[in-house]
PDB file of C-alpha atoms in Angstrom:
ATOM      1  CA  MET A 258       1.499   9.335  16.040  1.00 68.00           C
ATOM      2  CA  ALA A 259       4.352  11.102  14.583  1.00 81.00           C
ATOM      3  CA  LEU A 260       3.484  14.413  12.907  1.00 90.00           C
ATOM      4  CA  PRO A 261       5.307  14.419   9.408  1.00 92.00           C
ATOM      5  CA  GLN A 262       7.375  16.733   8.911  1.00 92.00           C
ATOM      6  CA  SER A 263       6.261  17.269   5.003  1.00 96.00           C
ATOM      7  CA  ASP A 264       3.793  15.604   2.938  1.00 97.00           C
ATOM      8  CA  LEU A 265       4.886  12.451   0.565  1.00 98.00           C
ATOM      9  CA  THR A 266       6.143  13.031  -2.668  1.00 98.00           C
ATOM     10  CA  PRO A 267       6.956  10.629  -5.285  1.00 98.00           C
ATOM     11  CA  ASP A 268      10.230  12.249  -4.932  1.00 98.00           C
ATOM     12  CA  ASN A 269      10.992  11.947  -1.079  1.00 98.00           C
ATOM     13  CA  CYS A 270      10.091   8.699  -0.044  1.00 98.00           C
ATOM     14  CA  VAL A 271      10.975   4.737  -1.029  1.00 98.00           C
ATOM     15  CA  PHE A 272       8.662   1.602  -0.683  1.00 99.00           C
ATOM     16  CA  LEU A 273       9.712  -1.467   1.696  1.00 98.00           C
ATOM     17  CA  MET A 274       7.805  -3.945   0.870  1.00 98.00           C
ATOM     18  CA  ILE A 275       9.292  -7.067   3.051  1.00 98.00           C
ATOM     19  CA  ASP A 276       8.604 -10.100   3.345  1.00 98.00           C
ATOM     20  CA  HIS A 277       5.274 -10.781   0.818  1.00 98.00           C
ATOM     21  CA  GLN A 278       5.728 -14.044   0.731  1.00 97.00           C
ATOM     22  CA  ALA A 279       3.487 -17.055  -0.643  1.00 96.00           C
ATOM     23  CA  GLY A 280       3.594 -19.031   2.164  1.00 95.00           C
ATOM     24  CA  LEU A 281       3.175 -16.305   4.766  1.00 95.00           C
ATOM     25  CA  MET A 282       0.358 -15.377   2.668  1.00 93.00           C
ATOM     26  CA  GLN A 283      -1.434 -18.160   3.685  1.00 92.00           C
ATOM     27  CA  PHE A 284      -1.589 -18.078   7.643  1.00 91.00           C
ATOM     28  CA  LEU A 285      -2.000 -14.636   8.624  1.00 96.00           C
ATOM     29  CA  PRO A 286      -5.769 -14.277   8.261  1.00 95.00           C
ATOM     30  CA  SER A 287      -6.300 -11.132  10.205  1.00 97.00           C
ATOM     31  CA  ILE A 288      -7.042  -9.179   6.722  1.00 97.00           C
ATOM     32  CA  GLU A 289      -9.271 -11.463   4.100  1.00 95.00           C
ATOM     33  CA  PRO A 290      -6.830 -13.068   1.970  1.00 94.00           C
ATOM     34  CA  LEU A 291      -8.388 -11.684  -1.178  1.00 94.00           C
ATOM     35  CA  GLN A 292      -8.715  -8.213   0.134  1.00 96.00           C
ATOM     36  CA  LEU A 293      -5.133  -8.267   1.322  1.00 97.00           C
ATOM     37  CA  LYS A 294      -3.713  -9.294  -1.923  1.00 97.00           C
ATOM     38  CA  ASN A 295      -5.409  -6.294  -3.782  1.00 96.00           C
ATOM     39  CA  ASN A 296      -4.150  -4.039  -0.600  1.00 98.00           C
ATOM     40  CA  ILE A 297      -0.504  -4.947  -1.601  1.00 98.00           C
ATOM     41  CA  LEU A 298      -1.196  -4.983  -5.132  1.00 98.00           C
ATOM     42  CA  GLY A 299      -2.483  -1.825  -4.952  1.00 98.00           C
ATOM     43  CA  HIS A 300      -0.241  -0.544  -2.402  1.00 98.00           C
ATOM     44  CA  ALA A 301       3.027  -1.511  -4.902  1.00 98.00           C
ATOM     45  CA  LYS A 302       1.237  -0.096  -7.906  1.00 98.00           C
ATOM     46  CA  THR A 303       1.607   3.056  -6.419  1.00 98.00           C
ATOM     47  CA  ALA A 304       4.917   3.101  -6.516  1.00 98.00           C
ATOM     48  CA  LYS A 305       4.884   1.623  -9.944  1.00 98.00           C
ATOM     49  CA  ALA A 306       2.695   4.783 -10.834  1.00 97.00           C
ATOM     50  CA  PHE A 307       5.008   7.688  -9.730  1.00 98.00           C
ATOM     51  CA  GLY A 308       8.627   6.000 -10.003  1.00 98.00           C
ATOM     52  CA  ILE A 309       9.157   5.334  -6.720  1.00 98.00           C
ATOM     53  CA  PRO A 310      12.149   3.275  -5.954  1.00 98.00           C
ATOM     54  CA  VAL A 311      10.623   0.041  -4.410  1.00 98.00           C
ATOM     55  CA  ILE A 312      13.219  -2.704  -2.053  1.00 98.00           C
ATOM     56  CA  MET A 313      11.990  -6.089  -1.202  1.00 98.00           C
ATOM     57  CA  GLY A 314      13.009  -8.290   1.162  1.00 98.00           C
ATOM     58  CA  THR A 315      12.487 -11.660   1.948  1.00 97.00           C
ATOM     59  CA  SER A 316      12.959 -14.541   5.087  1.00 95.00           C
ATOM     60  CA  TRP A 317      13.822 -17.962   5.015  1.00 94.00           C
ATOM     61  CA  PRO A 318      12.078 -18.457   1.641  1.00 93.00           C
ATOM     62  CA  GLN A 319      13.377 -21.703   1.589  1.00 92.00           C
ATOM     63  CA  GLY A 320      11.008 -22.656   4.024  1.00 93.00           C
ATOM     64  CA  PRO A 321       7.705 -22.449   5.078  1.00 94.00           C
ATOM     65  CA  ASN A 322       7.645 -18.619   4.635  1.00 94.00           C
ATOM     66  CA  GLY A 323       7.832 -19.857   0.384  1.00 95.00           C
ATOM     67  CA  PRO A 324       9.005 -17.224  -1.873  1.00 96.00           C
ATOM     68  CA  THR A 325       8.076 -13.570  -2.775  1.00 97.00           C
ATOM     69  CA  MET A 326       4.606 -13.413  -4.110  1.00 97.00           C
ATOM     70  CA  PRO A 327       4.812 -14.049  -7.790  1.00 97.00           C
ATOM     71  CA  GLU A 328       2.881 -10.682  -8.882  1.00 97.00           C
ATOM     72  CA  LEU A 329       4.951  -8.563  -6.988  1.00 97.00           C
ATOM     73  CA  LYS A 330       7.922  -9.906  -8.971  1.00 96.00           C
ATOM     74  CA  ALA A 331       6.033  -9.609 -12.447  1.00 97.00           C
ATOM     75  CA  ILE A 332       5.178  -5.814 -11.393  1.00 98.00           C
ATOM     76  CA  PHE A 333       8.836  -5.447 -10.530  1.00 98.00           C
ATOM     77  CA  PRO A 334      11.099  -7.507 -12.591  1.00 97.00           C
ATOM     78  CA  GLY A 335      14.157  -5.651 -12.236  1.00 96.00           C
ATOM     79  CA  VAL A 336      14.038  -5.514  -8.542  1.00 97.00           C
ATOM     80  CA  GLU A 337      16.111  -7.853  -6.597  1.00 96.00           C
ATOM     81  CA  VAL A 338      14.801  -9.000  -4.054  1.00 98.00           C
ATOM     82  CA  ILE A 339      17.161  -9.416  -1.065  1.00 98.00           C
ATOM     83  CA  ASP A 340      17.077 -12.786   1.090  1.00 97.00           C
ATOM     84  CA  ARG A 341      18.222 -12.101   4.162  1.00 97.00           C
ATOM     85  CA  PRO A 342      19.382 -14.473   7.314  1.00 96.00           C
ATOM     86  CA  PHE A 343      17.769 -11.823   9.979  1.00 97.00           C
ATOM     87  CA  VAL A 344      14.188 -11.436  11.133  1.00 97.00           C
ATOM     88  CA  ASN A 345      14.481  -7.840  11.460  1.00 98.00           C
ATOM     89  CA  PHE A 346      15.129  -6.279   7.801  1.00 98.00           C
ATOM     90  CA  TRP A 347      17.109  -3.255   9.351  1.00 98.00           C
ATOM     91  CA  LYS A 348      19.768  -6.019  10.803  1.00 98.00           C
ATOM     92  CA  ASP A 349      20.683  -6.586   7.412  1.00 98.00           C
ATOM     93  CA  ASP A 350      23.565  -5.225   5.657  1.00 98.00           C
ATOM     94  CA  ALA A 351      22.386  -5.418   2.598  1.00 98.00           C
ATOM     95  CA  SER A 352      19.128  -4.139   3.070  1.00 98.00           C
ATOM     96  CA  ARG A 353      19.865  -1.213   4.916  1.00 98.00           C
ATOM     97  CA  ALA A 354      22.769  -0.287   2.170  1.00 98.00           C
ATOM     98  CA  ALA A 355      20.021  -0.288  -0.187  1.00 98.00           C
ATOM     99  CA  VAL A 356      17.595   1.991   1.637  1.00 98.00           C
ATOM    100  CA  GLU A 357      20.809   3.916   1.749  1.00 98.00           C
ATOM    101  CA  ALA A 358      21.544   4.180  -1.793  1.00 98.00           C
ATOM    102  CA  THR A 359      18.289   6.206  -2.390  1.00 98.00           C
ATOM    103  CA  GLY A 360      18.870   9.049  -0.413  1.00 98.00           C
ATOM    104  CA  ARG A 361      15.592   9.202   0.952  1.00 98.00           C
ATOM    105  CA  LYS A 362      14.784   9.876   4.927  1.00 97.00           C
ATOM    106  CA  LYS A 363      10.906   9.050   4.728  1.00 98.00           C
ATOM    107  CA  LEU A 364      10.607   5.194   4.617  1.00 98.00           C
ATOM    108  CA  VAL A 365       7.101   3.174   3.475  1.00 99.00           C
ATOM    109  CA  ILE A 366       6.874   0.500   5.172  1.00 99.00           C
ATOM    110  CA  SER A 367       4.384  -2.756   4.340  1.00 98.00           C
ATOM    111  CA  GLY A 368       4.804  -6.455   5.429  1.00 98.00           C
ATOM    112  CA  LEU A 369       4.046  -9.794   6.425  1.00 98.00           C
ATOM    113  CA  ALA A 370       3.854 -10.484   9.676  1.00 97.00           C
ATOM    114  CA  THR A 371       2.824  -6.427  10.749  1.00 98.00           C
ATOM    115  CA  GLU A 372       4.177  -7.271  14.280  1.00 98.00           C
ATOM    116  CA  VAL A 373       7.714  -8.391  13.066  1.00 98.00           C
ATOM    117  CA  CYS A 374       8.521  -7.719   9.410  1.00 98.00           C
ATOM    118  CA  ALA A 375       7.079  -4.070   9.128  1.00 98.00           C
ATOM    119  CA  ALA A 376       7.550  -3.450  13.044  1.00 98.00           C
ATOM    120  CA  PHE A 377      10.568  -4.187  13.908  1.00 98.00           C
ATOM    121  CA  PRO A 378      12.439  -2.371  10.560  1.00 98.00           C
ATOM    122  CA  ALA A 379       9.691   0.893  11.330  1.00 98.00           C
ATOM    123  CA  ILE A 380      10.954   0.699  14.644  1.00 98.00           C
ATOM    124  CA  SER A 381      14.564   0.761  14.319  1.00 98.00           C
ATOM    125  CA  ALA A 382      14.386   3.349  11.308  1.00 98.00           C
ATOM    126  CA  LEU A 383      12.732   5.487  13.451  1.00 98.00           C
ATOM    127  CA  ARG A 384      15.327   5.634  16.176  1.00 98.00           C
ATOM    128  CA  GLU A 385      18.150   6.400  13.312  1.00 97.00           C
ATOM    129  CA  GLY A 386      15.906   9.434  12.005  1.00 97.00           C
ATOM    130  CA  TYR A 387      13.628   8.571   9.804  1.00 98.00           C
ATOM    131  CA  GLU A 388      10.440   9.492   9.007  1.00 98.00           C
ATOM    132  CA  VAL A 389       8.259   5.930   8.762  1.00 98.00           C
ATOM    133  CA  TYR A 390       4.826   5.381   7.364  1.00 98.00           C
ATOM    134  CA  VAL A 391       3.446   1.789   8.325  1.00 98.00           C
ATOM    135  CA  VAL A 392       0.723   0.374   5.653  1.00 98.00           C
ATOM    136  CA  ILE A 393      -1.455  -1.513   8.167  1.00 98.00           C
ATOM    137  CA  ASP A 394      -3.640  -2.700   5.517  1.00 98.00           C
ATOM    138  CA  ALA A 395      -0.877  -4.171   3.556  1.00 98.00           C
ATOM    139  CA  CYS A 396       0.425  -5.968   6.494  1.00 98.00           C
ATOM    140  CA  ALA A 397      -1.293  -8.961   8.272  1.00 98.00           C
ATOM    141  CA  ASP A 398      -1.090 -10.808  11.459  1.00 98.00           C
ATOM    142  CA  PHE A 399      -2.375 -14.124  13.110  1.00 97.00           C
ATOM    143  CA  ASN A 400      -5.386 -12.218  14.892  1.00 97.00           C
ATOM    144  CA  PRO A 401      -6.948  -8.492  14.762  1.00 97.00           C
ATOM    145  CA  LEU A 402      -5.132  -8.639  18.290  1.00 98.00           C
ATOM    146  CA  ILE A 403      -2.154  -8.086  17.356  1.00 98.00           C
ATOM    147  CA  THR A 404      -2.595  -5.838  14.854  1.00 98.00           C
ATOM    148  CA  GLU A 405      -4.289  -3.990  16.970  1.00 98.00           C
ATOM    149  CA  VAL A 406      -1.446  -4.068  19.473  1.00 98.00           C
ATOM    150  CA  THR A 407       1.157  -3.466  16.795  1.00 98.00           C
ATOM    151  CA  THR A 408      -0.636  -0.090  15.709  1.00 98.00           C
ATOM    152  CA  GLN A 409      -0.171   1.201  19.362  1.00 98.00           C
ATOM    153  CA  ARG A 410       2.928   0.461  19.415  1.00 98.00           C
ATOM    154  CA  LEU A 411       4.163   2.217  16.268  1.00 98.00           C
ATOM    155  CA  ALA A 412       2.419   4.881  17.303  1.00 97.00           C
ATOM    156  CA  ALA A 413       3.770   5.655  20.326  1.00 97.00           C
ATOM    157  CA  ALA A 414       6.977   4.799  18.695  1.00 97.00           C
ATOM    158  CA  GLY A 415       6.043   7.776  16.319  1.00 97.00           C
ATOM    159  CA  ALA A 416       5.626   5.953  13.231  1.00 98.00           C
ATOM    160  CA  ILE A 417       2.694   7.264  10.752  1.00 98.00           C
ATOM    161  CA  VAL A 418       0.273   4.284  11.000  1.00 98.00           C
ATOM    162  CA  THR A 419      -1.782   4.854   7.662  1.00 98.00           C
ATOM    163  CA  THR A 420      -3.476   2.752   4.723  1.00 98.00           C
ATOM    164  CA  TRP A 421      -2.932   2.083   0.793  1.00 98.00           C
ATOM    165  CA  VAL A 422      -5.193   4.716   0.002  1.00 98.00           C
ATOM    166  CA  ALA A 423      -4.010   7.323   1.723  1.00 98.00           C
ATOM    167  CA  VAL A 424      -0.510   6.936   0.673  1.00 98.00           C
ATOM    168  CA  LEU A 425      -2.238   6.652  -2.705  1.00 98.00           C
ATOM    169  CA  ALA A 426      -3.904  10.233  -2.439  1.00 98.00           C
ATOM    170  CA  GLU A 427      -1.362  11.947  -0.832  1.00 98.00           C
ATOM    171  CA  LEU A 428       1.273  10.978  -3.549  1.00 98.00           C
ATOM    172  CA  ALA A 429      -1.289  12.216  -6.355  1.00 98.00           C
ATOM    173  CA  SER A 430      -1.943  15.275  -4.686  1.00 97.00           C
ATOM    174  CA  ASN A 431      -3.640  16.737  -7.613  1.00 95.00           C
ATOM    175  CA  THR A 432      -6.485  14.674  -9.423  1.00 92.00           C
ATOM    176  CA  GLN A 433      -6.427  16.788 -12.406  1.00 91.00           C
ATOM    177  CA  GLU A 434      -2.814  16.070 -12.762  1.00 94.00           C
ATOM    178  CA  ASN A 435      -2.949  12.371 -11.615  1.00 94.00           C
ATOM    179  CA  GLY A 436      -6.493  11.695 -11.406  1.00 91.00           C
ATOM    180  CA  PRO A 437      -6.228   8.617 -13.735  1.00 90.00           C
ATOM    181  CA  HIS A 438      -4.030   7.098 -11.388  1.00 94.00           C
ATOM    182  CA  ILE A 439      -6.220   6.943  -8.774  1.00 94.00           C
ATOM    183  CA  GLY A 440      -8.887   5.661 -10.961  1.00 91.00           C
ATOM    184  CA  ARG A 441      -7.206   3.321 -12.041  1.00 92.00           C
ATOM    185  CA  LEU A 442      -5.613   1.986  -9.227  1.00 95.00           C
ATOM    186  CA  LEU A 443      -9.140   1.914  -7.109  1.00 94.00           C
ATOM    187  CA  SER A 444     -10.552   0.592  -9.358  1.00 91.00           C
ATOM    188  CA  GLU A 445      -8.318  -2.266 -10.158  1.00 93.00           C
ATOM    189  CA  HIS A 446      -8.029  -3.176  -6.652  1.00 94.00           C
ATOM    190  CA  VAL A 447     -11.300  -1.511  -4.474  1.00 93.00           C
ATOM    191  CA  GLY A 448     -13.980  -3.789  -5.595  1.00 88.00           C
ATOM    192  CA  GLN A 449     -16.538  -0.953  -4.415  1.00 91.00           C
ATOM    193  CA  TYR A 450     -15.219   1.672  -6.339  1.00 89.00           C
ATOM    194  CA  TYR A 451     -14.739  -0.783  -9.711  1.00 88.00           C
ATOM    195  CA  ALA A 452     -18.736  -0.726  -9.176  1.00 88.00           C
ATOM    196  CA  ALA A 453     -18.486   2.852  -9.481  1.00 86.00           C
ATOM    197  CA  MET A 454     -16.238   3.476 -12.196  1.00 83.00           C
ATOM    198  CA  ASN A 455     -18.206   1.409 -13.421  1.00 84.00           C
ATOM    199  CA  ASN A 456     -21.438   2.804 -13.373  1.00 84.00           C
ATOM    200  CA  PHE A 457     -20.006   6.389 -14.159  1.00 82.00           C
ATOM    201  CA  LEU A 458     -18.239   5.258 -17.153  1.00 80.00           C
ATOM    202  CA  GLY A 459     -21.700   3.669 -18.616  1.00 81.00           C
ATOM    203  CA  VAL A 460     -23.913   6.727 -17.999  1.00 80.00           C
ATOM    204  CA  ALA A 461     -21.634   9.148 -19.525  1.00 77.00           C
ATOM    205  CA  ALA A 462     -21.037   6.404 -22.588  1.00 79.00           C
ATOM    206  CA  ASN A 463     -25.181   6.856 -22.616  1.00 74.00           C
ATOM    207  CA  ALA A 464     -25.442  10.359 -21.417  1.00 70.00           C
ATOM    208  CA  ASP A 465     -28.180  11.666 -23.828  1.00 76.00           C
ATOM    209  CA  GLU A 466     -30.321   7.712 -23.131  1.00 69.00           C
ATOM    210  CA  VAL A 467     -30.353   8.158 -19.788  1.00 63.00           C
ATOM    211  CA  ARG A 468     -31.415  11.835 -19.689  1.00 62.00           C
ATOM    212  CA  ASN A 469     -33.770  11.307 -22.234  1.00 69.00           C
ATOM    213  CA  GLY A 470     -34.940   7.591 -20.082  1.00 63.00           C
ATOM    214  CA  VAL A 471     -35.750   9.234 -17.032  1.00 57.00           C
ATOM    215  CA  GLY A 472     -37.284  13.134 -18.173  1.00 56.00           C
ATOM    216  CA  LEU A 473     -34.525  15.287 -17.221  1.00 53.00           C
ATOM    217  CA  THR A 474     -36.074  18.193 -18.849  1.00 53.00           C
ATOM    218  CA  GLY A 475     -34.421  20.757 -16.405  1.00 53.00           C
ATOM    219  CA  HIS A 476     -37.613  22.170 -15.217  1.00 53.00           C
ATOM    220  CA  PRO A 477     -37.737  20.643 -12.354  1.00 51.00           C
ATOM    221  CA  PRO A 478     -34.868  18.249 -13.357  1.00 50.00           C
ATOM    222  CA  ILE A 479     -36.465  14.878 -12.437  1.00 49.00           C
ATOM    223  CA  PRO A 480     -40.685  15.533 -12.762  1.00 50.00           C
ATOM    224  CA  MET A 481     -42.652  14.094 -10.161  1.00 50.00           C
ATOM    225  CA  THR A 482     -46.838  13.320  -9.958  1.00 47.00           C
ATOM    226  CA  GLY A 483     -48.979  16.374 -10.147  1.00 46.00           C
ATOM    227  CA  LEU A 484     -46.273  18.861 -10.776  1.00 41.00           C
TER     228      LEU A 484
END
């Protein structure tokens, strides 16, 4: 896997969200559907939170692939979805022109399915000197073996294979400045973090009651029988 030349920042990257279409969501089970939806939406909201340009595209929307997920269109009402005739996003003039217009050389790519809609443009862009990050858990395939093989292919080609939470954390960089983005997005789209955050907020709001309820006197912090 390639070593990135620099960290991702809100000013140096563009998100390519390719073929996150309602039909494709139904028959790519390598990730459980609700988990996949949460990953895609968490990833999309990351771009929204940091003001990062987003380019969305579809292939064969009038066929079984279907339209773009309505939740994505709601997040980015001002982003025009580019419907293209080519399988490879990068071969479509309008799609590639949209990327070039941003002037950014770091491409953060996700797509359904990984083996085609994410991998094909990722490899094409690598050939042209772009740095490419593939957000593997905002992608899916017909089965996990395909994802494994595609991940190896992407890494061998020089792509940085990553996850949406890793992208969020790298973009956030400083928790004192961007902690609210991390806390909100993880709480909304990672179930375990939602539970932990609710617990934290509940305890913080009732700190005195909790302290008194378990006998936190400070000598020792939690009383032990016989001491």
